[in-house]
Structures are given as structure tokens and as C-alpha cells.
Tab-separated table of C-alpha atoms in Angstrom:
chain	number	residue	atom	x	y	z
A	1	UNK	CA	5.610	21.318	25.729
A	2	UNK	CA	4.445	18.473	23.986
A	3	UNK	CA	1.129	16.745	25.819
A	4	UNK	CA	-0.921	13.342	25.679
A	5	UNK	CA	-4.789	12.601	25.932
A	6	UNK	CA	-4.839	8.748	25.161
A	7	UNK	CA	-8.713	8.371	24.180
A	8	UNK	CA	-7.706	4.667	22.261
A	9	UNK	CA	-4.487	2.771	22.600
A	10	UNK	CA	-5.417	-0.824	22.416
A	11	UNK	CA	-2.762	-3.337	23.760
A	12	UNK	CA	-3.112	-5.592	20.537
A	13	UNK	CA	0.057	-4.897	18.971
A	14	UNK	CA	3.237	-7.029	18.198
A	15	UNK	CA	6.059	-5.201	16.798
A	16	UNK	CA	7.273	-6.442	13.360
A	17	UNK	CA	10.924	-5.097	13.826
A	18	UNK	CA	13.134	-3.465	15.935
A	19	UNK	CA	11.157	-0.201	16.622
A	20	UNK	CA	12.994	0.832	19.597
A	21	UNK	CA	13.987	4.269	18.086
A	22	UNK	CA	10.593	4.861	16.465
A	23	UNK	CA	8.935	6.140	19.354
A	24	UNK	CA	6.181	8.658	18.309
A	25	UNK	CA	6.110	7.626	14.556
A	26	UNK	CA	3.257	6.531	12.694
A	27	UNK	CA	2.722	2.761	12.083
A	28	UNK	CA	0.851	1.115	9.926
A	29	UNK	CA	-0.666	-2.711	10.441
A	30	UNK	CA	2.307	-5.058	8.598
A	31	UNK	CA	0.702	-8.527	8.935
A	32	UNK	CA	-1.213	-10.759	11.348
A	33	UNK	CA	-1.572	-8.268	14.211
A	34	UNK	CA	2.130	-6.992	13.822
A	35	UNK	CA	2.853	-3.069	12.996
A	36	UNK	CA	5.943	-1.512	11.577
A	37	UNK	CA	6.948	2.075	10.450
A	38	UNK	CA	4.785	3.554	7.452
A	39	UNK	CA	7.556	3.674	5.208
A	40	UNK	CA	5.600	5.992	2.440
A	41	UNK	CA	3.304	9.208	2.458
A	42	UNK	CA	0.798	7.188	1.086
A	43	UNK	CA	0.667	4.516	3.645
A	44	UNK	CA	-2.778	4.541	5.638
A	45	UNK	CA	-1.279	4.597	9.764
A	46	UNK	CA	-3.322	2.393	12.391
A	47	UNK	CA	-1.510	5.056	15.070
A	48	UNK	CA	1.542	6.763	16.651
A	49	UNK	CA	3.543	4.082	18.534
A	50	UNK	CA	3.967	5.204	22.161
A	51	UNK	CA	6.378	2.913	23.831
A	52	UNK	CA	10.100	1.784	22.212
A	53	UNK	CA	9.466	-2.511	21.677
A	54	UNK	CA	11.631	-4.787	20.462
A	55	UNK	CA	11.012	-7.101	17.647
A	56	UNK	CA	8.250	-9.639	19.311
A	57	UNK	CA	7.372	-6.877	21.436
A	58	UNK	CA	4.053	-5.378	22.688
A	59	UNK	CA	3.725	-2.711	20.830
A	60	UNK	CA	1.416	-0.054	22.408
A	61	UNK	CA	-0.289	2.372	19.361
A	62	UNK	CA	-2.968	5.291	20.201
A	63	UNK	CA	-5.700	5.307	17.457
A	64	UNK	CA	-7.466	8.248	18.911
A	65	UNK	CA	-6.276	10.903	20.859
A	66	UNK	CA	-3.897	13.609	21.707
A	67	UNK	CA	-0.137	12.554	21.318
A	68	UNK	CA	3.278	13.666	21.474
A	69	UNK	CA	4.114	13.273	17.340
A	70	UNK	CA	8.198	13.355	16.152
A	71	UNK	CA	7.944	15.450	13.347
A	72	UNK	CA	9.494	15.487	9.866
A	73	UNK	CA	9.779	19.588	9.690
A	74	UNK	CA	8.880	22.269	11.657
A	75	UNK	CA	4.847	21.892	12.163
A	76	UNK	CA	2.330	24.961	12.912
A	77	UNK	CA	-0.798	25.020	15.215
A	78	UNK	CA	-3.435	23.909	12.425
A	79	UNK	CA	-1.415	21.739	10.346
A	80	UNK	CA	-3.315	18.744	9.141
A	81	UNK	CA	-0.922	15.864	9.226
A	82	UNK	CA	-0.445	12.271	8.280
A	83	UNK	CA	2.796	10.190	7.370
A	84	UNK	CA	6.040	11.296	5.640
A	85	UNK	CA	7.936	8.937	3.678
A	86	UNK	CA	9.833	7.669	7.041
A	87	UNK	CA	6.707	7.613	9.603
A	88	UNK	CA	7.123	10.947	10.789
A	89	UNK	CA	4.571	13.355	10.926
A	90	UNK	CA	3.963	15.487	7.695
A	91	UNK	CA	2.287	18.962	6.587
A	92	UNK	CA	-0.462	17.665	4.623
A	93	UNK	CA	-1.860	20.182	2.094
A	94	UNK	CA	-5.498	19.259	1.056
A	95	UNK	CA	-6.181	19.711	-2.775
A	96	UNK	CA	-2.805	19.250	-3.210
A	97	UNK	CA	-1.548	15.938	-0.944
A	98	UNK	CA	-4.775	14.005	-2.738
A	99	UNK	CA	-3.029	10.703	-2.961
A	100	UNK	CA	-1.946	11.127	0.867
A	101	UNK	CA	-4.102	10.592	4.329
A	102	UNK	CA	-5.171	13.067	6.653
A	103	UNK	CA	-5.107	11.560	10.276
A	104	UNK	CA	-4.696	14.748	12.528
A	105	UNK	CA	-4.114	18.309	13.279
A	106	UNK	CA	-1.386	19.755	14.952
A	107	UNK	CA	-1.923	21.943	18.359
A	108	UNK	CA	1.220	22.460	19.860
A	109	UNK	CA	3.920	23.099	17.141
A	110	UNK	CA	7.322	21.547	16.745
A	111	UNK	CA	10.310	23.700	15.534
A	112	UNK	CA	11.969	21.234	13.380
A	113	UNK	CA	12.672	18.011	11.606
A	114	UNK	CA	13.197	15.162	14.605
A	115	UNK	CA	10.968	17.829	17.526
A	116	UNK	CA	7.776	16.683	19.135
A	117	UNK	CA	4.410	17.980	18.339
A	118	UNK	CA	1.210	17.559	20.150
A	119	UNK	CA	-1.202	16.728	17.817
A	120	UNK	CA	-4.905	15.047	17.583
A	121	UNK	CA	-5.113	12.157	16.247
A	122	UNK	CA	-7.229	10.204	14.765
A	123	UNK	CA	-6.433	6.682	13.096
A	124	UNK	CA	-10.052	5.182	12.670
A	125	UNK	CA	-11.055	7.010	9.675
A	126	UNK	CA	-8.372	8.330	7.751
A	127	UNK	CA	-9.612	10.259	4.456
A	128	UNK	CA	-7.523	11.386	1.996
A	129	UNK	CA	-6.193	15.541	1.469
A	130	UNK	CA	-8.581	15.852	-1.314
């Protein structure tokens, strides 16, 4: 059962498009306080977007915490994740992801592509899986 522990989920956001089905997906800052979906594994995410807005919307993004995650693939307990190439989250493998960002962990798993994880995240101070 997937879980959430907001620690930082500023209400700052505007949503840059229609992100009504992108609940749970990383985002990534797209202009003057406006977010939109990271749209490559190499994208740095500000957070996971927890509500479904609109374009012009409030959108509300935890930073830091524990959140429900929609995931690309099936994720373990353990797996450090960031971004896949659609804003899901993705298996990062350090030493060999070194051009992609680590932002969490997983700790409850998700059984495949489109499932929710609970994962810990943090969006402050991404570093790379180096």
C-alpha cells in the first residue's frame, strides 16, 4: 500500500500544461514559477506532483518527503530512483546512470510499469548516479 509523509510541498506552483493525468510524476521547474513533466532521464525534478491541475493551475509538488511515486517498471525496496524519459519514476543504477539524477529510494515496491511506489524523496539536492 502505497503511503505519504509530506516533509516539503510548497504551494508555489503554476502548472505549465494540462497535467491532470500526471499525478505522481516527477516535474521539473519549466519557466517563471510554472512546472511541467520531466520529459528526459536527464532532467533534474523540483518534485512529484501530488494533485491533478489544469493548465493555470496550482500545482502542489513535494520536494522532500515520502510519496506515493507512478512508476515506469516494476521497482524493489532499495531502488534509487529519479526520472524516466516520461516523468515516471526510474531504477537508477549508480556507476552506470552517471549522466542521470538520483532523487530517492524506493520503500514500498510497485509491481509494474503505471503502479504506485512509496518512495523518499528528496528534490533539494539531486546528485548524479555516479
Amino acid at each position: 500500500m502505497a503511503i505519504e509523509i509530506p516533509v516539503l510541498k510548497p504551494g508555489i506552483f503554476t502548472a505549465s500544461a494540462d497535467l491532470s493525468g500526471k499525478q505522481f510524476y516527477f516535474v521539473k521547474l519549466s519557466g517563471a514559477g510554472t512546472v511541467t513533466v520531466c520529459a528526459a532521464a536527464t532532467d533534474v525534478p523540483i518534485g512529484v506532483l501530488q494533485n491533478k491541475p489544469t493548465s493555470g493551475q496550482a500545482a502542489e509538488v513535494m520536494m522532500l518527503g515520502i510519496s506515493k511515486v507512478s512508476s515506469d517498471a516494476a521497482l524493489s525496496r532499495g531502488n534509487l530512483i529519479g526520472t524516466s524519459g516520461d516523468g515516471q519514476a526510474d531504477a537508477k543504477t549508480p556507476g552506470t546512470d552517471t549522466t542521470e539524477y538520483v532523487v530517492g529510494q524506493v520503500i514500498e515496491a510497485s509491481t509494474a510499469a503505471g503502479g504506485l511506489a512509496t518512495a523518499a524523496i528528496n528534490c533539494l539536492n539531486p546528485v548524479r548516479a555516479a
